[in-house]
Tab-separated table of C-alpha atoms in Angstrom:
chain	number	residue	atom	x	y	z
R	85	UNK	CA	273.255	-36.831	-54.252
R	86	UNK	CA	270.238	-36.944	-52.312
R	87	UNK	CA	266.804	-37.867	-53.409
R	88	UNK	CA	263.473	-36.542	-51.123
R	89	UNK	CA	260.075	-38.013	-52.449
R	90	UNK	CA	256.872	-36.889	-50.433
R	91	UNK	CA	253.508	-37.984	-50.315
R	92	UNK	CA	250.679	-36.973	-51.082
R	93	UNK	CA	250.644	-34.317	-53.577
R	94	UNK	CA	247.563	-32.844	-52.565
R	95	UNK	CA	245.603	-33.481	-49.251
R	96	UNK	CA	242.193	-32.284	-48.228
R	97	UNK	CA	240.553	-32.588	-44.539
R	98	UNK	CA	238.189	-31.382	-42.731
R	99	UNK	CA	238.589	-29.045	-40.221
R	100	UNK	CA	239.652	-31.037	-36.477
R	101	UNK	CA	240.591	-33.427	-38.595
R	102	UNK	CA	244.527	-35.125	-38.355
R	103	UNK	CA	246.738	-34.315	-41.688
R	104	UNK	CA	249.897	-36.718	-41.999
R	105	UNK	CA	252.998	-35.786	-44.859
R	106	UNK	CA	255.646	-38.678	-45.828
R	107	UNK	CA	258.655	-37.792	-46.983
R	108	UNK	CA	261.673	-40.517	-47.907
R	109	UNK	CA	265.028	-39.837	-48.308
R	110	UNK	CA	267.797	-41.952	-50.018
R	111	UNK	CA	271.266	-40.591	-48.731
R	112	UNK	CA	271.346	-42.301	-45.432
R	113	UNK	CA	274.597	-39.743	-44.298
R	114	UNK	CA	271.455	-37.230	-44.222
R	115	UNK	CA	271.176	-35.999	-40.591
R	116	UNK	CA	268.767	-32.701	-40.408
R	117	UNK	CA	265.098	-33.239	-41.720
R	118	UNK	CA	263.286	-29.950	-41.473
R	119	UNK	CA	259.668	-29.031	-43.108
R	120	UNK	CA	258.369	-25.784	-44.236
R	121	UNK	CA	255.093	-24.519	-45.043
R	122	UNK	CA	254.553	-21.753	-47.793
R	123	UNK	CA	251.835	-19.877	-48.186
R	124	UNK	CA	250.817	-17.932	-51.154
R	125	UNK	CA	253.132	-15.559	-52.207
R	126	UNK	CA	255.889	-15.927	-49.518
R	127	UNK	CA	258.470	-17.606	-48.745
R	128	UNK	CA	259.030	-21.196	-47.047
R	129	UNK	CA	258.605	-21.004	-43.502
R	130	UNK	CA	260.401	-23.635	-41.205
R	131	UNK	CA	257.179	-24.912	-38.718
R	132	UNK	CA	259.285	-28.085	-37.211
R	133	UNK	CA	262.287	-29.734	-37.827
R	134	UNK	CA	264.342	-33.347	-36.933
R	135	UNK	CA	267.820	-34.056	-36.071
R	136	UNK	CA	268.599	-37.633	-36.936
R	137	UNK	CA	269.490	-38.789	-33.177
R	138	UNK	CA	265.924	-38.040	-32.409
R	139	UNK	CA	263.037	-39.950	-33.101
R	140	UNK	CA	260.426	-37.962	-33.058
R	141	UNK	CA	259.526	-34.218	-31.820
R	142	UNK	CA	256.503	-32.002	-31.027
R	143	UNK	CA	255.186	-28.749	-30.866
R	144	UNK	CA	251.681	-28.183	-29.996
R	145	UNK	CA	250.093	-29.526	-32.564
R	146	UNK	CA	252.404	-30.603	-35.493
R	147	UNK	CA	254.617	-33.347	-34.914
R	148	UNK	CA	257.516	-35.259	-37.101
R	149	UNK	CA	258.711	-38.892	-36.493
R	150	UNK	CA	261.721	-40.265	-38.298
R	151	UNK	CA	263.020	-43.617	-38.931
R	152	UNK	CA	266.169	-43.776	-39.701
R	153	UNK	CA	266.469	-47.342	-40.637
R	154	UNK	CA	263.762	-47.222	-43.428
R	155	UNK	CA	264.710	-43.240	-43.724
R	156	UNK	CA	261.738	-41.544	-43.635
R	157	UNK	CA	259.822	-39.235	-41.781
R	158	UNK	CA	256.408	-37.637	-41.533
R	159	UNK	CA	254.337	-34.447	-40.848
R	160	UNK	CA	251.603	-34.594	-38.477
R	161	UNK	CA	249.047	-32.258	-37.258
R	162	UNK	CA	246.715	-32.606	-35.357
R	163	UNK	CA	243.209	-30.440	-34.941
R	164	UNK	CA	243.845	-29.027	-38.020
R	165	UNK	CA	242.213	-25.371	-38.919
R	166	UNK	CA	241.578	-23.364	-42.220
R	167	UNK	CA	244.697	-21.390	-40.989
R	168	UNK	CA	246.959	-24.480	-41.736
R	169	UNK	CA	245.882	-24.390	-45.361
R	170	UNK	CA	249.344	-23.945	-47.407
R	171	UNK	CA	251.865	-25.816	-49.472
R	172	UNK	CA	254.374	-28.499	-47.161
R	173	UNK	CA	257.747	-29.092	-48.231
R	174	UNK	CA	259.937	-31.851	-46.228
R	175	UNK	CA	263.713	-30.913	-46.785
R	176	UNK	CA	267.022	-32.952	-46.192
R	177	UNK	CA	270.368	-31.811	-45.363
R	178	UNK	CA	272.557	-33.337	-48.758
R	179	UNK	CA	274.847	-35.634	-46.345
R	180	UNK	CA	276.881	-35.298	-43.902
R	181	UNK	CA	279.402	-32.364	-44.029
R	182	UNK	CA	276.686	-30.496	-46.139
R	183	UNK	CA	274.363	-28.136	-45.220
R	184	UNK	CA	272.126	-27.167	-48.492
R	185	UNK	CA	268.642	-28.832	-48.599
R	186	UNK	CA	266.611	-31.034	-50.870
R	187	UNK	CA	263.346	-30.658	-50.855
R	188	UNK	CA	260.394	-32.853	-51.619
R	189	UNK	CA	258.064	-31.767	-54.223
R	190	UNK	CA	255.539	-30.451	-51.932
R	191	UNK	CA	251.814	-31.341	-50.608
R	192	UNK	CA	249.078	-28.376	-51.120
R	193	UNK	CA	247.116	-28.944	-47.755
R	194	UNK	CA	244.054	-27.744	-47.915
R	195	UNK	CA	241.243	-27.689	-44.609
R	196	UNK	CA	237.898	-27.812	-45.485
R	197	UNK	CA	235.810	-25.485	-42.295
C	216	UNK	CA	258.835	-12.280	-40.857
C	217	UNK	CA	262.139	-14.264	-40.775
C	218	UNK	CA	264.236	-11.251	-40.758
C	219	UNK	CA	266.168	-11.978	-44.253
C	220	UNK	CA	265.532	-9.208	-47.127
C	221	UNK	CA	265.311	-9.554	-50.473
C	222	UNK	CA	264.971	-7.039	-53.210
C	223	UNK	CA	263.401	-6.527	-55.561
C	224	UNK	CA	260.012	-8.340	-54.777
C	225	UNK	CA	259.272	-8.556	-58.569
C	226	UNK	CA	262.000	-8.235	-61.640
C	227	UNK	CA	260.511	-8.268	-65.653
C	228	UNK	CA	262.937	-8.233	-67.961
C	229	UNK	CA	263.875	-9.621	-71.270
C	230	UNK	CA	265.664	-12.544	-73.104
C	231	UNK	CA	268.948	-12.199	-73.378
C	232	UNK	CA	269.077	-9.464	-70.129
C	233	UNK	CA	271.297	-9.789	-66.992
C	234	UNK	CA	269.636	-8.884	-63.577
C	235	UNK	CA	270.820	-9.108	-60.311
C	236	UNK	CA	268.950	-9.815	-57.325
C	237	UNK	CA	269.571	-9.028	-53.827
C	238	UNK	CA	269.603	-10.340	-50.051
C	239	UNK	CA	270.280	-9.566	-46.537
C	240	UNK	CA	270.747	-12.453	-44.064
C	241	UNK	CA	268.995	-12.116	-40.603
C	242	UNK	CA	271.493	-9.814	-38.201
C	243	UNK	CA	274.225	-12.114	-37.137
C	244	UNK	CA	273.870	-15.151	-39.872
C	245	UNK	CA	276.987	-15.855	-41.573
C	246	UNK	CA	275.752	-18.481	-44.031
C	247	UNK	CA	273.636	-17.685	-46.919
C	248	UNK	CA	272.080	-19.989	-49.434
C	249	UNK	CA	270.270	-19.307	-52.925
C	250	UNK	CA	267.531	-21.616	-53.750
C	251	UNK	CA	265.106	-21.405	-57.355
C	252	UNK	CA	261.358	-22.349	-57.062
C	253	UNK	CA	260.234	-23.463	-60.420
C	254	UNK	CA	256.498	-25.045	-61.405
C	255	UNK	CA	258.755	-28.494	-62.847
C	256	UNK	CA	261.521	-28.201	-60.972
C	257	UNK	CA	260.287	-27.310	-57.467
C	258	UNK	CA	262.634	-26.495	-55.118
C	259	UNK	CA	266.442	-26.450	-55.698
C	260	UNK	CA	269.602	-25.456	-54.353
C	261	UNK	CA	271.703	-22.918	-56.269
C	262	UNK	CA	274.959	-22.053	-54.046
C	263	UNK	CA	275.920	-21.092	-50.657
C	264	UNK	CA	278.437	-18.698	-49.294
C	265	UNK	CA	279.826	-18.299	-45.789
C	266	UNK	CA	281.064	-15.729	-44.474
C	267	UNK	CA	282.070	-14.370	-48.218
C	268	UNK	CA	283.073	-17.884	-49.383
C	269	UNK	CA	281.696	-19.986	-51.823
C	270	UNK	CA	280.719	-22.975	-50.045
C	271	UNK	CA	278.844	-25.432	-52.074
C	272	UNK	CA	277.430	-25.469	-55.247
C	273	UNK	CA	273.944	-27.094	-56.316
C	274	UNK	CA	272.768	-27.064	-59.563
C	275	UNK	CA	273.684	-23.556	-60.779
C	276	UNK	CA	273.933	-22.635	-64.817
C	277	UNK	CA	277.350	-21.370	-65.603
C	278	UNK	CA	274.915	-18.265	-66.526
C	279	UNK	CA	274.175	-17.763	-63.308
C	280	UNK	CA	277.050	-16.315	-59.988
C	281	UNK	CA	276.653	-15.480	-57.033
C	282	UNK	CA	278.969	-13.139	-54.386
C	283	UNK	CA	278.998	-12.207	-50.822
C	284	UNK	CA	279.986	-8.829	-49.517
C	285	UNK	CA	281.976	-7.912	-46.363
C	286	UNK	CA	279.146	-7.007	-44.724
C	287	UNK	CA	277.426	-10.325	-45.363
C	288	UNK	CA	274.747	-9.448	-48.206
C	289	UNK	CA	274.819	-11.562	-50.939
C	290	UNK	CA	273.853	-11.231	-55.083
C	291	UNK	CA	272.757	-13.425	-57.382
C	292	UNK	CA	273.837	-12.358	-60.674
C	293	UNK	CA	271.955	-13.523	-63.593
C	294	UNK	CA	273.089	-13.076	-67.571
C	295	UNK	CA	271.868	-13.943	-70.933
C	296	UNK	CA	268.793	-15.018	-69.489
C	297	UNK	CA	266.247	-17.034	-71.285
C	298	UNK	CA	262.029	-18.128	-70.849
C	299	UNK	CA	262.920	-20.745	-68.763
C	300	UNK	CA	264.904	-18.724	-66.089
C	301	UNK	CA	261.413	-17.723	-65.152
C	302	UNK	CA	261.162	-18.899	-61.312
C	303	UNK	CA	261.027	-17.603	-58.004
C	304	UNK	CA	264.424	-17.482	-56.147
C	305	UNK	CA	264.736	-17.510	-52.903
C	306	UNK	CA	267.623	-16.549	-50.161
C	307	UNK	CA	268.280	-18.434	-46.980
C	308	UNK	CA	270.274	-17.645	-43.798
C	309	UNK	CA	272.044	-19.326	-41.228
C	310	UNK	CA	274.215	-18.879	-38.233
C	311	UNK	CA	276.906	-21.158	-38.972
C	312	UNK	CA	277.966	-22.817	-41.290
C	313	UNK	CA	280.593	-25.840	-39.984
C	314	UNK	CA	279.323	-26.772	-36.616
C	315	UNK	CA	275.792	-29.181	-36.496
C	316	UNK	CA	272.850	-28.360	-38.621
C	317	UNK	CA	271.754	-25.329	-38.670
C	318	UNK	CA	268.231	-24.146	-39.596
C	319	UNK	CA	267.961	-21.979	-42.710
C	320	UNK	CA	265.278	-19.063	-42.573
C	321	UNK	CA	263.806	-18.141	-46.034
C	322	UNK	CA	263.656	-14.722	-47.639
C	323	UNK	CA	260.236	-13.040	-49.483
C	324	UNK	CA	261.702	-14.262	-52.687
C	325	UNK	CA	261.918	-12.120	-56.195
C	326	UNK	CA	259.777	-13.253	-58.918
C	327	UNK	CA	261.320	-13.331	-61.853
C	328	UNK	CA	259.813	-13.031	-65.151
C	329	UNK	CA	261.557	-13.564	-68.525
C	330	UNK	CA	259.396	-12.544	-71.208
């Protein structure tokens, strides 16, 4: 089945500063690469996600790249603020014809003001 | 709010108990997914229905079912539970279930504690 490692585990910044999240994957029929953020208490909520004929997609100020060839893909945002403070998970679709998700393990982001 | 319910919000119970725990997809989702959130396990897939069909199965105790109703809201059933059942669980919905990759939207979760 498929295997998601992510990097880093925990990740401080300053505010305005840029936050990057790497995430591999090992089941290279995996084709949907989405990433959720969690805040305390709730549940995951999807900020961006990847289809795997697309290299790389925005949206305002978080990105995600993916390379297919060395599958794996990354988190990126940009200006952070206190606001994006939260727990990241990268997920992967288990291969093709499935649809559940494995998840990384998670990075705890936290934005110092 | 990602418009999928899930009830209750917290659940104490027992060793040895059965519970069952509750969700509502988003109006119009067919697909719905359980996942567990443990502190050493992290995130992991239980089983999906669609449309009231199993669909796939993750890694789901024997203790543990799952059903879908005719009008789409799902239960997770769990029996003889024990200290380590202790998680949160999460529900997911999607549109489809066959056709691309669809995105999954993520319930409130019920903690569960097994004291």
């Amino acid at each position: 089945g498929e295997n998601v490692e992510q990097h880093p585990s925990t990740l401080s910044v300053q505010e305005g500063d840029s936050a990057v999240i790497k995430c591999t994957y090992s089941d290279s029929a995996s084709n949907y690469f989405p990433w959720y953020k969690q805040e305390l208490g709730k549940g995951p909520q999807l900020i961006i996600d990847i289809r795997s004929n697309v290299g790389e997609k925005k949206d305002q100020r978080i990105a995600v790249t993916l390379n297919k060839t060395a599958k794996h893909f990354s988190l990126h945002i940009t200006e952070t603020q206190p606001e994006d403070s939260a727990v990241y998970f990268c997920a992967a679709t288990e291969g093709a014809g499935r649809r559940a998700l494995t998840f990384g393990s998670g990075t705890r982001l936290q934005v110092q003001p | 709010d990602s418009g999928v319910t899930q009830t209750p919000k917290h659940l104490i119970t027992a060793t040895g108990q059965r519970v069952t725990l509750r969700c509502s997809p988003r109006s119009g989702d067919l697909s719905v997914y359980w996942y567990q959130q443990s502190l050493d396990q992290g995130l992991q897939f239980l089983i999906q229905y669609y449309n009231g069909e199993e669909r796939a199965k993750g890694n789901i105790l024997e203790r543990f079912s799952a059903q879908q109703f005719p009008d789409l809201h799902s239960e997770l059933n769990l029996s003889s539970l024990e200290l380590g059942d202790s998680a949160l669980y999460f529900c997911a919905s999607s549109v489809r279930q066959d056709e691309g990759t669809d995105t999954q939207y993520f319930g409130p979760g019920t903690r569960l504690t097994v004291l």
